[in-house]
């Protein structure tokens, strides 16, 4: 499939470091009423989940789900995304890193006319960006460790579709 020029797909790739493994338990940036969204409610985008077709195709699965959310009238199949990524060397199913962050950007750019990426350096930036994108109905692809409590475990791309307050910890999400 070629780029669709009249619609925008915002995939935002955030690269996390060791301190990011507990992102969900961080206070909202500034943690005061002037910074918080008015009348805060949980955000949950309605995105059809899919089970990745290969054990190492998490990135391609995340791109497929994000694309299908943005372009429901012309959905992709993950196997087509994998085939494209293999053809151009962006995905290798038996060699780490399988799909690099740079490869993810190249794959997403093939399907969408607008792709944004960046690196988050503080937990507050990450949480603020998640709120912003999710409030705009834009899911976010992030690169995390497979095992959040084991630094330097394999990378894993996931599609963030929502956020809510922690039920027991005040100011944590």
mmCIF file of C-alpha atoms in Angstrom, residues 15-156:
data_model
loop_
_atom_site.group_PDB
_atom_site.id
_atom_site.type_symbol
_atom_site.label_atom_id
_atom_site.label_comp_id
_atom_site.label_asym_id
_atom_site.label_seq_id
_atom_site.Cartn_x
_atom_site.Cartn_y
_atom_site.Cartn_z
ATOM 1 C CA UNK A 15 12.843 5.153 23.573
ATOM 2 C CA UNK A 16 12.988 4.360 27.236
ATOM 3 C CA UNK A 17 15.981 3.876 29.491
ATOM 4 C CA UNK A 18 16.259 1.933 32.736
ATOM 5 C CA UNK A 19 14.475 4.624 34.721
ATOM 6 C CA UNK A 20 11.462 4.264 32.440
ATOM 7 C CA UNK A 21 10.528 0.764 33.546
ATOM 8 C CA UNK A 22 8.132 2.188 36.129
ATOM 9 C CA UNK A 23 6.593 4.882 33.905
ATOM 10 C CA UNK A 24 3.089 3.857 34.920
ATOM 11 C CA UNK A 25 3.804 4.718 38.527
ATOM 12 C CA UNK A 26 5.077 8.249 37.999
ATOM 13 C CA UNK A 27 3.218 11.377 39.068
ATOM 14 C CA UNK A 28 1.699 13.537 36.358
ATOM 15 C CA UNK A 29 4.069 16.357 35.256
ATOM 16 C CA UNK A 30 3.905 19.194 37.762
ATOM 17 C CA UNK A 31 1.294 17.233 39.730
ATOM 18 C CA UNK A 32 -0.800 20.302 40.455
ATOM 19 C CA UNK A 33 -4.283 21.307 39.329
ATOM 20 C CA UNK A 34 -3.064 23.931 36.844
ATOM 21 C CA UNK A 35 -1.187 21.281 34.838
ATOM 22 C CA UNK A 36 -3.684 18.426 35.032
ATOM 23 C CA UNK A 37 -6.332 18.024 32.388
ATOM 24 C CA UNK A 38 -9.668 19.363 33.621
ATOM 25 C CA UNK A 39 -11.894 16.663 35.109
ATOM 26 C CA UNK A 40 -9.450 13.811 34.553
ATOM 27 C CA UNK A 41 -10.882 10.558 33.275
ATOM 28 C CA UNK A 42 -9.184 7.391 32.082
ATOM 29 C CA UNK A 43 -8.349 7.280 28.381
ATOM 30 C CA UNK A 44 -8.920 4.098 26.419
ATOM 31 C CA UNK A 45 -8.808 4.157 22.627
ATOM 32 C CA UNK A 46 -10.918 1.504 20.952
ATOM 33 C CA UNK A 47 -8.321 -0.349 18.891
ATOM 34 C CA UNK A 48 -8.794 -3.876 17.662
ATOM 35 C CA UNK A 49 -5.992 -5.968 19.180
ATOM 36 C CA UNK A 50 -4.173 -8.564 17.154
ATOM 37 C CA UNK A 51 -1.873 -11.376 18.091
ATOM 38 C CA UNK A 52 1.464 -10.907 16.387
ATOM 39 C CA UNK A 53 2.068 -13.466 13.637
ATOM 40 C CA UNK A 54 5.694 -14.166 14.545
ATOM 41 C CA UNK A 55 7.327 -14.283 17.946
ATOM 42 C CA UNK A 56 9.633 -11.408 16.962
ATOM 43 C CA UNK A 57 7.202 -9.228 14.946
ATOM 44 C CA UNK A 58 5.978 -7.008 17.776
ATOM 45 C CA UNK A 59 6.953 -3.849 15.899
ATOM 46 C CA UNK A 60 5.123 -4.841 12.753
ATOM 47 C CA UNK A 61 2.054 -5.808 14.803
ATOM 48 C CA UNK A 62 2.108 -2.421 16.585
ATOM 49 C CA UNK A 63 2.361 -0.570 13.262
ATOM 50 C CA UNK A 64 -0.502 -2.634 11.832
ATOM 51 C CA UNK A 65 -2.791 -1.865 14.783
ATOM 52 C CA UNK A 66 -1.944 1.859 14.759
ATOM 53 C CA UNK A 67 -2.433 2.087 10.995
ATOM 54 C CA UNK A 68 -5.762 0.247 11.097
ATOM 55 C CA UNK A 69 -6.951 2.642 13.809
ATOM 56 C CA UNK A 70 -6.012 5.664 11.685
ATOM 57 C CA UNK A 71 -7.217 4.219 8.369
ATOM 58 C CA UNK A 72 -10.114 1.850 9.097
ATOM 59 C CA UNK A 73 -11.376 2.102 5.503
ATOM 60 C CA UNK A 74 -8.195 0.461 4.137
ATOM 61 C CA UNK A 75 -6.825 -1.894 6.810
ATOM 62 C CA UNK A 76 -3.458 -3.623 6.600
ATOM 63 C CA UNK A 77 -2.593 -7.216 7.361
ATOM 64 C CA UNK A 78 0.430 -7.757 9.595
ATOM 65 C CA UNK A 79 1.864 -10.359 7.203
ATOM 66 C CA UNK A 80 1.933 -7.707 4.449
ATOM 67 C CA UNK A 81 3.802 -5.338 6.766
ATOM 68 C CA UNK A 82 6.251 -8.139 7.634
ATOM 69 C CA UNK A 83 6.771 -8.950 3.938
ATOM 70 C CA UNK A 84 7.539 -5.303 3.167
ATOM 71 C CA UNK A 85 9.899 -5.033 6.142
ATOM 72 C CA UNK A 86 11.752 -8.236 5.193
ATOM 73 C CA UNK A 87 12.089 -7.136 1.565
ATOM 74 C CA UNK A 88 13.785 -3.892 2.574
ATOM 75 C CA UNK A 89 15.827 -5.358 5.420
ATOM 76 C CA UNK A 90 13.936 -3.567 8.204
ATOM 77 C CA UNK A 91 12.920 -6.836 9.874
ATOM 78 C CA UNK A 92 14.878 -10.038 10.392
ATOM 79 C CA UNK A 93 12.950 -12.679 12.338
ATOM 80 C CA UNK A 94 15.945 -14.597 13.676
ATOM 81 C CA UNK A 95 18.499 -11.899 14.551
ATOM 82 C CA UNK A 96 18.382 -9.155 17.157
ATOM 83 C CA UNK A 97 17.176 -6.462 17.195
ATOM 84 C CA UNK A 98 14.619 -7.984 14.739
ATOM 85 C CA UNK A 99 13.322 -4.478 13.938
ATOM 86 C CA UNK A 100 15.296 -1.439 15.062
ATOM 87 C CA UNK A 101 13.683 1.877 16.014
ATOM 88 C CA UNK A 102 15.054 3.275 12.742
ATOM 89 C CA UNK A 103 13.472 0.353 10.886
ATOM 90 C CA UNK A 104 10.152 1.072 12.578
ATOM 91 C CA UNK A 105 10.248 4.653 11.328
ATOM 92 C CA UNK A 106 11.051 3.466 7.791
ATOM 93 C CA UNK A 107 8.221 0.925 7.834
ATOM 94 C CA UNK A 108 5.702 3.430 9.208
ATOM 95 C CA UNK A 109 6.828 6.046 6.666
ATOM 96 C CA UNK A 110 6.035 3.634 3.848
ATOM 97 C CA UNK A 111 2.392 3.423 4.941
ATOM 98 C CA UNK A 112 1.708 6.892 6.348
ATOM 99 C CA UNK A 113 2.299 10.363 4.970
ATOM 100 C CA UNK A 114 3.246 11.731 8.386
ATOM 101 C CA UNK A 115 5.301 9.915 11.016
ATOM 102 C CA UNK A 116 6.852 11.551 14.048
ATOM 103 C CA UNK A 117 9.503 10.129 16.323
ATOM 104 C CA UNK A 118 11.738 11.203 19.132
ATOM 105 C CA UNK A 119 13.470 10.315 22.329
ATOM 106 C CA UNK A 120 12.022 11.156 25.717
ATOM 107 C CA UNK A 121 14.606 12.064 28.341
ATOM 108 C CA UNK A 122 12.502 12.458 31.482
ATOM 109 C CA UNK A 123 9.550 10.551 32.933
ATOM 110 C CA UNK A 124 7.527 13.764 33.005
ATOM 111 C CA UNK A 125 8.053 14.298 29.268
ATOM 112 C CA UNK A 126 6.951 10.739 28.548
ATOM 113 C CA UNK A 127 3.816 10.950 30.648
ATOM 114 C CA UNK A 128 2.924 14.372 29.270
ATOM 115 C CA UNK A 129 3.341 13.154 25.719
ATOM 116 C CA UNK A 130 1.218 10.069 26.375
ATOM 117 C CA UNK A 131 -1.595 12.267 27.716
ATOM 118 C CA UNK A 132 -1.331 14.627 24.742
ATOM 119 C CA UNK A 133 -1.339 11.927 22.069
ATOM 120 C CA UNK A 134 -4.014 9.758 23.682
ATOM 121 C CA UNK A 135 -6.303 12.790 24.224
ATOM 122 C CA UNK A 136 -5.923 13.416 20.471
ATOM 123 C CA UNK A 137 -7.038 9.838 19.690
ATOM 124 C CA UNK A 138 -3.489 8.915 18.645
ATOM 125 C CA UNK A 139 -2.080 5.636 19.957
ATOM 126 C CA UNK A 140 1.629 5.657 20.763
ATOM 127 C CA UNK A 141 4.196 3.005 19.884
ATOM 128 C CA UNK A 142 6.887 2.694 22.530
ATOM 129 C CA UNK A 143 10.041 0.620 22.747
ATOM 130 C CA UNK A 144 10.395 -1.009 26.161
ATOM 131 C CA UNK A 145 12.298 -3.914 27.662
ATOM 132 C CA UNK A 146 10.595 -7.284 27.368
ATOM 133 C CA UNK A 147 10.996 -7.718 31.118
ATOM 134 C CA UNK A 148 10.434 -4.331 32.731
ATOM 135 C CA UNK A 149 12.357 -5.255 35.867
ATOM 136 C CA UNK A 150 15.388 -6.665 34.008
ATOM 137 C CA UNK A 151 17.533 -3.913 32.501
ATOM 138 C CA UNK A 152 18.906 -4.663 29.044
ATOM 139 C CA UNK A 153 16.480 -7.499 28.341
ATOM 140 C CA UNK A 154 15.302 -7.672 24.734
ATOM 141 C CA UNK A 155 13.435 -4.710 23.291
ATOM 142 C CA UNK A 156 9.701 -4.949 22.747
#
